[in-house]
Structures are given as C-alpha cells and as structure tokens.
Short mmCIF file of C-alpha atoms in Angstrom, two decimals:
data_model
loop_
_atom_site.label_atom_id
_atom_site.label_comp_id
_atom_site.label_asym_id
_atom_site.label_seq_id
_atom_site.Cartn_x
_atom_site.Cartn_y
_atom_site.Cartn_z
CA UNK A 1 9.26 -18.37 -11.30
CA UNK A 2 10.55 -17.95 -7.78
CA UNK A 3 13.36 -14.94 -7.11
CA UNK A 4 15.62 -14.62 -3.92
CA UNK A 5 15.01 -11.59 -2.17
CA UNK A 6 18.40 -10.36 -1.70
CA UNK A 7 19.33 -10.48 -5.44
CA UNK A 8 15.65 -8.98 -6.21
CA UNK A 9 16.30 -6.30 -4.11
CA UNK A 10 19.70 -5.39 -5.53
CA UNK A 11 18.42 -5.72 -9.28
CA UNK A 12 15.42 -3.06 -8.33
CA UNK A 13 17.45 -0.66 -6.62
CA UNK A 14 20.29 -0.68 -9.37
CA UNK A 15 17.48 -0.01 -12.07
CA UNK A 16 15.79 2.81 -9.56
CA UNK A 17 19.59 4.14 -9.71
CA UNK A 18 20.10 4.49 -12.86
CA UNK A 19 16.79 6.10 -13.66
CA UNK A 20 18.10 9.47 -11.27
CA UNK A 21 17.81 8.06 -7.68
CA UNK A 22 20.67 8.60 -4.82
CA UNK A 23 21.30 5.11 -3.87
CA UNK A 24 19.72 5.61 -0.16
CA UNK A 25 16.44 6.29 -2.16
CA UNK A 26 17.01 3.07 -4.35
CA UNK A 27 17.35 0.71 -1.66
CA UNK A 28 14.33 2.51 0.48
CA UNK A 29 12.02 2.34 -2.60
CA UNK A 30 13.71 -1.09 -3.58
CA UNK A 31 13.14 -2.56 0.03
CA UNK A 32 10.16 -1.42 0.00
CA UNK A 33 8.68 -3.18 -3.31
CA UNK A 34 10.12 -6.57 -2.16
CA UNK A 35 8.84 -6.61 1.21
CA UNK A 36 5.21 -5.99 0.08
CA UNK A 37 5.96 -9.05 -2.21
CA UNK A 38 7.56 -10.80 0.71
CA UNK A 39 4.21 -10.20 2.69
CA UNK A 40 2.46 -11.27 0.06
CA UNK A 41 1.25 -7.97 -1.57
CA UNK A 42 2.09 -8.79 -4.90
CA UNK A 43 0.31 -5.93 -6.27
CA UNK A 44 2.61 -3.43 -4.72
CA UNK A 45 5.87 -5.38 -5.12
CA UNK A 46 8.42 -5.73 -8.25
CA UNK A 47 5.95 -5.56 -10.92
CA UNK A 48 5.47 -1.62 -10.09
CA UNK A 49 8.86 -0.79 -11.33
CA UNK A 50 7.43 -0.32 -14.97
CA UNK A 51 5.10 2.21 -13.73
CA UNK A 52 7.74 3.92 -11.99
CA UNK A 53 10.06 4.06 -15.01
CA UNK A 54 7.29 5.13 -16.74
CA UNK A 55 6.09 8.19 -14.61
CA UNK A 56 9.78 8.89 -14.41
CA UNK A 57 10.27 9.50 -17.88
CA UNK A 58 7.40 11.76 -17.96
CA UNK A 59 8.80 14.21 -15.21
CA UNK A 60 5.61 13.18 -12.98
CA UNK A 61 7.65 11.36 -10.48
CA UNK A 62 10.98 12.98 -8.86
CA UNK A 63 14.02 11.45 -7.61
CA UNK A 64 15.47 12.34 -4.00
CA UNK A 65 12.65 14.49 -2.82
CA UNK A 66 11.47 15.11 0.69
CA UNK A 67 8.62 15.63 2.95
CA UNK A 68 8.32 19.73 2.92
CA UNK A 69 6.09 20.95 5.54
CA UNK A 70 3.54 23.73 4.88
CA UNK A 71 1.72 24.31 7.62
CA UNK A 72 -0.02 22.99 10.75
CA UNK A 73 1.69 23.99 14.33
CA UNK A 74 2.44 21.61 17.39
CA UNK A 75 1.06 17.89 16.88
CA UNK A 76 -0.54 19.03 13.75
CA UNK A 77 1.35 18.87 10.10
CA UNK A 78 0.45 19.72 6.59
CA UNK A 79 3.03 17.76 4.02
CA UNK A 80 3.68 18.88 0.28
CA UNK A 81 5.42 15.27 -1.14
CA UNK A 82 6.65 17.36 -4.44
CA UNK A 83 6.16 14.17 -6.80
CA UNK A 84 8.18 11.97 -5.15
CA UNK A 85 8.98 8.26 -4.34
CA UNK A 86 6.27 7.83 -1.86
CA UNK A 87 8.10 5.21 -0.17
CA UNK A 88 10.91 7.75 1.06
CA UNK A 89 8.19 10.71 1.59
CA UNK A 90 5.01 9.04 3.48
CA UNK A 91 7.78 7.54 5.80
CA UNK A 92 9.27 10.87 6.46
CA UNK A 93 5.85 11.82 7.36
CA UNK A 94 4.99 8.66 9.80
CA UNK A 95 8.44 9.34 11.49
CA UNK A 96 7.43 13.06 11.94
CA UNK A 97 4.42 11.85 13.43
CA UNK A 98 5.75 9.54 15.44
CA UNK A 99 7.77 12.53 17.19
CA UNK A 100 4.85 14.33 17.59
CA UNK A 101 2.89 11.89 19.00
CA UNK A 102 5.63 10.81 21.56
CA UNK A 103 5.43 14.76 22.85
CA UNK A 104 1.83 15.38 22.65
CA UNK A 105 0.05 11.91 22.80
CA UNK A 106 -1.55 12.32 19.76
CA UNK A 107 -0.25 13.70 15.96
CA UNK A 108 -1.66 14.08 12.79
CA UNK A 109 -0.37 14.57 9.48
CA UNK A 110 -1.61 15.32 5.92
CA UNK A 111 0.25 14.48 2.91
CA UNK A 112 -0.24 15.85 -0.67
CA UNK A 113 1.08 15.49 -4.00
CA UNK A 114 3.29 12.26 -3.45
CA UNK A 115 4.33 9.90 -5.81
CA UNK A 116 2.63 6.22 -5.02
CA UNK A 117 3.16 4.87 -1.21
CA UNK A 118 2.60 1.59 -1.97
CA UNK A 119 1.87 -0.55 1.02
CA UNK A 120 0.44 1.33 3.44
CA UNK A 121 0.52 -1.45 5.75
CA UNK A 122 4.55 -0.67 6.09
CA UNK A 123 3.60 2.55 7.30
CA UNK A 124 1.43 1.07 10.13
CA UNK A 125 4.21 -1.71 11.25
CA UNK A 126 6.40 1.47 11.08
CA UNK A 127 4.08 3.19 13.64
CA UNK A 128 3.59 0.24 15.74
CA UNK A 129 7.44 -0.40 15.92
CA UNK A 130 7.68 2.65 17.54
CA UNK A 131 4.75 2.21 20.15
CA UNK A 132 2.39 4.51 18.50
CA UNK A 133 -1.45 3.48 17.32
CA UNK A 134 -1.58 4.67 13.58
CA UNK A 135 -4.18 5.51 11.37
CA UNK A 136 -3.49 5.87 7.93
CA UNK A 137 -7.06 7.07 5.23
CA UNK A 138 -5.02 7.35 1.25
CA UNK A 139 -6.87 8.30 -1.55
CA UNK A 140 -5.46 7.96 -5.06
CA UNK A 141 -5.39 8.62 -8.63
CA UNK A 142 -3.64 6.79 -11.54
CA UNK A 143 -5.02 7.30 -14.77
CA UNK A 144 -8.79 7.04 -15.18
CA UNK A 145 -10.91 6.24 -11.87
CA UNK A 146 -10.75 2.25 -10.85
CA UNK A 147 -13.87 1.70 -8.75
CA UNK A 148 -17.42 2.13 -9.02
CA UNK A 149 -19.71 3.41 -6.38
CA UNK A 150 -21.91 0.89 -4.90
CA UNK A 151 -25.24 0.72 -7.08
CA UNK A 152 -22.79 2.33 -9.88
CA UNK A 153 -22.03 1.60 -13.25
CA UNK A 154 -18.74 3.29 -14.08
CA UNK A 155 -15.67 3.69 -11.86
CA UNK A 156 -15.60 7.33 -9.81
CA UNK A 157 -12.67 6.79 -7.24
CA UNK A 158 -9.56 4.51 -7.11
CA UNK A 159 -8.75 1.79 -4.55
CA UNK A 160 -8.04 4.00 -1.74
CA UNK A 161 -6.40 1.85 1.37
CA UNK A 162 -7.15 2.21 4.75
CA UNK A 163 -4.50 1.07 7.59
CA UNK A 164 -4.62 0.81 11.06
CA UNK A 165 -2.04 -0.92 12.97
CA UNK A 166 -1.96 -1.30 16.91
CA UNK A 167 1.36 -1.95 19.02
CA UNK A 168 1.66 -5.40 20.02
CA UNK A 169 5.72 -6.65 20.88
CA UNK A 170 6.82 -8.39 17.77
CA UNK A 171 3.28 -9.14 16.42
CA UNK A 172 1.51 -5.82 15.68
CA UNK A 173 -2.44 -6.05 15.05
CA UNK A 174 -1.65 -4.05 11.54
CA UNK A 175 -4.85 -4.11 9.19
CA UNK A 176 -4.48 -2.79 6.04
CA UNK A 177 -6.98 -3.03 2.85
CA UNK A 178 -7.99 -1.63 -0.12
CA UNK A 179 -11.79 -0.15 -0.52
CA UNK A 180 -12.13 -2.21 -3.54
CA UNK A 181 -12.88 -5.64 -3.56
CA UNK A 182 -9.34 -6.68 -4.40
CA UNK A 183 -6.53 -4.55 -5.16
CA UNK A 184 -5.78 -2.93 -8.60
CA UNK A 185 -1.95 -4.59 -8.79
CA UNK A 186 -4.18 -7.94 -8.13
CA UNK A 187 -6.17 -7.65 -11.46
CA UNK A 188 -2.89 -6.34 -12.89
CA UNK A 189 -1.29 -9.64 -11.73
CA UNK A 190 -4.03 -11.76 -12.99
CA UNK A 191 -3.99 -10.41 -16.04
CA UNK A 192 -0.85 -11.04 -16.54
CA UNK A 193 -0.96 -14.58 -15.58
CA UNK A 194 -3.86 -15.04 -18.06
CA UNK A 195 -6.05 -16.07 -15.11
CA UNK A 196 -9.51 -14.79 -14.01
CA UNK A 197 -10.30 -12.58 -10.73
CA UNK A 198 -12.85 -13.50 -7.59
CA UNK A 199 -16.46 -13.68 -8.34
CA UNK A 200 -17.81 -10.39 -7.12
CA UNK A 201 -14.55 -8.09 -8.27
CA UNK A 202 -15.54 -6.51 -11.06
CA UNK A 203 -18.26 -5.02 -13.86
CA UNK A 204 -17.45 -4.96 -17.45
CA UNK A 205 -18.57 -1.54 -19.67
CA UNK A 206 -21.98 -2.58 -19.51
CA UNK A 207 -22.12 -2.58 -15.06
CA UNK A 208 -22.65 -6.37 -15.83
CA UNK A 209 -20.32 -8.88 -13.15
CA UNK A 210 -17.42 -10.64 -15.15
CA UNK A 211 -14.17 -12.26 -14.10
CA UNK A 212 -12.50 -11.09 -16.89
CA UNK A 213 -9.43 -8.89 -15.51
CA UNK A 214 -9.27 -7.58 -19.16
CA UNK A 215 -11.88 -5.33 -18.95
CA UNK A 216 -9.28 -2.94 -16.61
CA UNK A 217 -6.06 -3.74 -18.33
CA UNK A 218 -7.10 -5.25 -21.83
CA UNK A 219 -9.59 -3.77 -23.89
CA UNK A 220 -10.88 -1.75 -20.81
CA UNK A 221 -13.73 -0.07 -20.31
CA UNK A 222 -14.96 -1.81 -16.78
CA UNK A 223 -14.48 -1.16 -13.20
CA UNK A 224 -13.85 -2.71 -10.01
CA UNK A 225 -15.98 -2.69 -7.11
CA UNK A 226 -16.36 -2.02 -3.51
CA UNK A 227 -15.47 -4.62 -0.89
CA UNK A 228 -18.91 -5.13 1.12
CA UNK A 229 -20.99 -2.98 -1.21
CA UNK A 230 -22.15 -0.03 0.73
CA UNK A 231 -19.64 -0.04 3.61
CA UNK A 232 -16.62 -0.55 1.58
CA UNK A 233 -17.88 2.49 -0.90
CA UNK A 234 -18.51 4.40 1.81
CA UNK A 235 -14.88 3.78 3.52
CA UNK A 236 -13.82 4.85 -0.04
CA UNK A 237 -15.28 7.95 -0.17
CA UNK A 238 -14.02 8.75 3.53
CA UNK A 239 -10.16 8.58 2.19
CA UNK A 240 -11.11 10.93 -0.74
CA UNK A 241 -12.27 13.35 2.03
CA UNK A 242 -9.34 12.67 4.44
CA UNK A 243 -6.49 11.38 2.18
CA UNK A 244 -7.38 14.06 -0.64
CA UNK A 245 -9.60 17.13 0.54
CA UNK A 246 -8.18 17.62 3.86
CA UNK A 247 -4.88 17.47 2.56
CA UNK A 248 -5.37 19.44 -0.13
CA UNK A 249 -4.03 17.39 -2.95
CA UNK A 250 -6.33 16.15 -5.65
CA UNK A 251 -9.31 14.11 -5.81
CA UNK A 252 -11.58 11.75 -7.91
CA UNK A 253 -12.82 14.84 -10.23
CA UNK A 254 -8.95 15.66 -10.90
CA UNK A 255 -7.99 12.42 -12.66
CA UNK A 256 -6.64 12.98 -16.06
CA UNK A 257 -6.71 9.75 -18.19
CA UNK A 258 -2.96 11.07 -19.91
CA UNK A 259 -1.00 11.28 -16.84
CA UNK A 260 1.19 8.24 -15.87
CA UNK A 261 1.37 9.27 -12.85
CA UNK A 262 0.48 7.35 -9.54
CA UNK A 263 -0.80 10.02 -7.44
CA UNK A 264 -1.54 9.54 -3.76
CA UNK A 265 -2.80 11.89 -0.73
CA UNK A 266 -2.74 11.10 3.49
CA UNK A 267 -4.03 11.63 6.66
CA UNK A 268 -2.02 9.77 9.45
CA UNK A 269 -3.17 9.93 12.98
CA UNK A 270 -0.78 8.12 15.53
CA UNK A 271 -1.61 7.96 19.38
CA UNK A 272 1.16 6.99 21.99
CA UNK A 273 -1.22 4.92 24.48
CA UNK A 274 0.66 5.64 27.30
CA UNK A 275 -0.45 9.04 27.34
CA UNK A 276 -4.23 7.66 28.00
CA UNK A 277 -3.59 4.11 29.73
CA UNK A 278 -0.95 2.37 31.89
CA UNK A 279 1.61 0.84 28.95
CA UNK A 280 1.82 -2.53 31.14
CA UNK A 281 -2.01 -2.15 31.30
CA UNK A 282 -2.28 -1.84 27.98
CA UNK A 283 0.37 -4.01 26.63
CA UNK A 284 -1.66 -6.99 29.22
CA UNK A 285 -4.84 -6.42 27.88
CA UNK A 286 -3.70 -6.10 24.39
CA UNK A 287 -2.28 -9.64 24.63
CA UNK A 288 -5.46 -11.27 26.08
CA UNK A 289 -7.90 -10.42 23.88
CA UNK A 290 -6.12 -11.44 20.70
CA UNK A 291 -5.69 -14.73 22.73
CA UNK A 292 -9.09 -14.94 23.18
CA UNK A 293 -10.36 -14.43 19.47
CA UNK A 294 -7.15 -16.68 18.72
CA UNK A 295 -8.56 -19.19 20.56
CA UNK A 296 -11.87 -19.28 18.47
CA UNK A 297 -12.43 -23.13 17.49
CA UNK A 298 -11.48 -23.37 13.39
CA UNK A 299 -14.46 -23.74 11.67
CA UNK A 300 -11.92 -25.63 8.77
CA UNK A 301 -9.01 -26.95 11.10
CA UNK A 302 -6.89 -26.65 7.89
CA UNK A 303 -7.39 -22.65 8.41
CA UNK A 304 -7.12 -21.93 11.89
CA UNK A 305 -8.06 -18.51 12.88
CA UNK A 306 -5.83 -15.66 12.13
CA UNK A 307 -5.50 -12.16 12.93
CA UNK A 308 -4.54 -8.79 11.20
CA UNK A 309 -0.96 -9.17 10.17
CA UNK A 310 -0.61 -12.80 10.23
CA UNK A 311 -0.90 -13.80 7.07
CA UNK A 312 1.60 -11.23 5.86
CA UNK A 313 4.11 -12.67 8.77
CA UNK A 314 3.78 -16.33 7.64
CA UNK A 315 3.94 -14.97 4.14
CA UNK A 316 7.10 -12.77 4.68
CA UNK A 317 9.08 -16.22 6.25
CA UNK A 318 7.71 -18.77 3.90
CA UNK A 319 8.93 -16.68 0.55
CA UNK A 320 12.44 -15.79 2.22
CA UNK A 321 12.64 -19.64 2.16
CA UNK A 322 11.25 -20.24 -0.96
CA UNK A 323 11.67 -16.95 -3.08
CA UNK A 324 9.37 -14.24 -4.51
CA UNK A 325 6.95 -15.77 -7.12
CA UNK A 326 6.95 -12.99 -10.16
CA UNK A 327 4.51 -14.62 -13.27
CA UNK A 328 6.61 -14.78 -16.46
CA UNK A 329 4.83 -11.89 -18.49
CA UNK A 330 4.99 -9.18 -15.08
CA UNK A 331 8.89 -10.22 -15.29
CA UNK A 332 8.63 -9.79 -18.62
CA UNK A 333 7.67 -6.07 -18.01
CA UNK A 334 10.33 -5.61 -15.16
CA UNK A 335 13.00 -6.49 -17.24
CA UNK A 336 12.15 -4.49 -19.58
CA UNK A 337 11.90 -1.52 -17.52
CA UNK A 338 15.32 -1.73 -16.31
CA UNK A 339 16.42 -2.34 -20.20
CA UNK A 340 15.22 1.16 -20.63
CA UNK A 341 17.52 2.63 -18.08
CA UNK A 342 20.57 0.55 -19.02
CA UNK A 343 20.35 -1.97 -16.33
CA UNK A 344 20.83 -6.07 -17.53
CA UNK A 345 18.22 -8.44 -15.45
CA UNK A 346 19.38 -11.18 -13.57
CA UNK A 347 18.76 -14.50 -15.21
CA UNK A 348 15.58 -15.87 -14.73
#
C-alpha cells in the first residue's frame, strides 16, 4: 500500500502525542520517521512506532527530554540523552556541534544513554546544511546482540551505523551505512512481507548461511552479518569503542535480552573547512571530482553511476509523488500501536 506523506506524518505525530510527547517533539520524531521512509530507509521509518510505544510503556524511553551536557570544555562535549527520543536529542547534539565547530574549526561530541536516533544519515545532511564535515560512529543495543563477528557463529554487537556527510550546495556527499550487511529494520521489513533477505545477510543458530529473515524475528536464534566480512566487523567494533566506550554509555556486554529498549551511543566530529582551506577552493574542487567519478562510463546504462546521497534524493522525490510504500502486516503493527494510545488510523 502506498501512504501520502503529509497525512503519514500527521497520523505518527498524533499517536507520539498521545503516548506523553509535547507536540514539537511529535512532529520532530514524526518528521523524522517519514523522511527516512521518504529516502528510502524503510527500516527506520513508520514501522518503528511499535517499538517506540513499546519502550514507552516500559518507562525506557522518555518524552520531552534534552541533550544535558556533562562535561568536556571548549570544542569538546560529553552528552547524557536521559532516555529520550533520539531524534530530538542527537540533533541537539549535531547543532551544538555545529556551533562549536563554526568557533573552533573543529568539535566533537559524545552522546550516551539516548533513546534510538534512527537515521543517522539526517544527522549528516544536518551537518552539511550548515557547512560543516560530520562524522558520526553509533553503537547500539536493542534486545539481544544482532551481528556476528566475522569468522563468528553467534551475534556479539548490533548494526552500529557509520555516517559521514561532506558539504556540497544542495547535493551533500552524505554516506551513511550500517556495519551489518543490511540493516536490522530491513530483515524486520522482509519478514513482514513474507519475503526472503540477500544472499550473504545472515546465519541461522547453527552459523550456517540462510535467507530466512525468521531466524531474527521468527523463531530466532540466528544472526546477521558483517558487510565485507572483516572490514565491515571491524568498522563495527570501532563504533562500540567510539559510539559506546568513549561516551560512556553501554556496550555489547551490557545488552539485556528483557529490555525493550532501543539504546544508542555517539561520537560526532564536525569540521568547518574553511578554517583549513579557501571555501571557494574547496567548494571548486569539491564539485570536480564528483564530476569526474560521475562521469565514469555505466557499466549497465540502465544504472548509471551514482554517488553517496543520490539514491536517497531520487528516492525522497519519487515517493512524495507516489506515496510511502508500508507492507500490509508492518501497517498492521502501526495501527495497532496507535490503538494502544487511543489514536484511530487513517484508512488504508
């Protein structure tokens, strides 16, 4: 089924409402979840609203809380998120930075104990908007542990996104990826859709290779795995060092199987190039060389050659024409959700 955006993002932030949020946080969280959809993030979009609701109910995820700062000095910043919506928080955070980096020329910021982010790629484009080079290393927990270790068996981390976004006019370079091999809303999507992953995503209880999204949200017992075996594990463990040790919020060891909770940590490192390079300099330089890896001949001229953040930008205009595809049984589960909090879904 296909869902305008507008009426999508009204029907989200009226549920987010009524389960305790101030209606600025509703339509930030709200926005939020539609545009990853938009961009074609499906995994972070509408069909986290049950999880939400969920941690809600629990106590594990606040409404209307804020970035507090507790510690650092000058372009440095330790965050405390206090459990909540990660959309308001981590953007609190990249603004903060942002500052900083405009004054110094370089800023970075930790952030602990926060309540999912979701895309981090919005984080990046938020950076780049503003000028600013960002770097953005998230670890995360949720449950039990979603990836294995290259050469493992079992799943030891979660999916644990890395963005990095460069300033480019209208068209910021923004890449932004999950360790694993696809991302854990993706299997949650398949499986929902009764349809198999990629070859290569996942190991069933036995370490064995299946395509069977069920063995993470079904019957359970498997685990993903690493994008590029060794180098995606190894980016993995990076953003349990940055995005979880050095921020001090938990790490892989600390999941806890019971806890609805979607638990994510930071580091965000933004640098103002004007402060090391001529902006005109940069900016002209900037533009050439994406023309010239642009201008790579197609090696299928059906799928020309495209560059970080493309996709998402051809994405974003194609499903404001067309509308947000949702699979009947994730609906299914957003509906519900709102149900709970005494919120009627639009008709589908």
């Amino acid at each position: 089924m296909l869902i305008a955006a507008d009426p999508l993002r009204d029907f989200l932030a009226e549920a987010l409402a009524a389960a305790g949020s101030g209606v600025e946080e509703a339509a930030i969280v709200a926005d939020h979840l539609v545009e990853a959809a938009l961009r074609g993030h499906d995994s972070h979009g509408p069909g986290m609203l049950p999880a939400y609701l969920r941690s809600r109910a629990a106590g594990r995820l606040l409404p209307d809380r804020h970035a507090e700062r507790m510690g650092g000095h000058g372009a440095l910043a330790a965050f405390d998120g206090g459990m909540g919506y990660g959309q308001v928080v981590a953007r609190e955070v990249t603004d903060w930075a942002i500052g900083a980096a405009r004054q110094h020329g370089l800023a970075l910021a930790t952030l602990r104990n926060v309540h999912h982010i979701a895309r981090v790629g919005q984080y990046g484009e938020q950076a780049a908007a503003a000028g600013m080079i960002g770097l953005f290393f998230v670890n995360g927990l949720s449950g039990v542990p979603r990836v294995a270790p290259f050469g493992g068996a079992d799943a030891r981390t979660s999916t644990n996104p890395i963005c990095i976004a460069v300033p480019q006019g209208e068209t910021p370079v923004v890449l932004d990826f999950a360790t694993s091999r696809i991302a854990l809303g993706k299997v949650r999507v398949a499986y929902n859709a009764g349809k198999p992953v990629p070859e290569g995503a996942l190991i069933d209880a036995h370490g064995q290779p299946t395509r069977d999204p069920g063995v993470i949200y079904g019957k359970g017992g498997g685990a993903m795995l690493p994008f590029g075996e060794h180098k995606g594990s190894g980016l993995a463990l990076i953003c349990e060092l940055l995005g979880g040790v050095l921020s001090g919020g938990p790490t892989a060891p600390g999941t806890d199987a019971a806890d609805p909770a979607i638990i994510n940590g930071m580091t965000a490192i933004l640098i103002e190039p004007g402060h090391l390079i001529d902006p005109a300099l940069f900016d002209q330089d900037v533009v050439a060389l994406l023309d010239y890896i642009r201008a790579s001949p197609a090696a299928d001229p059906s799928h020309p050659v495209m560059l970080a953040g493309e996709p998402e930008r051809r994405s974003r205009a194609r499903r404001l024409a067309e509308g947000v595809p949702i699979d009947p049984a994730s609906w299914a589960e957003i509906c519900r959700a709102a149900e709970s909090v005494g919120v009627i879904p639009p008709p589908g």
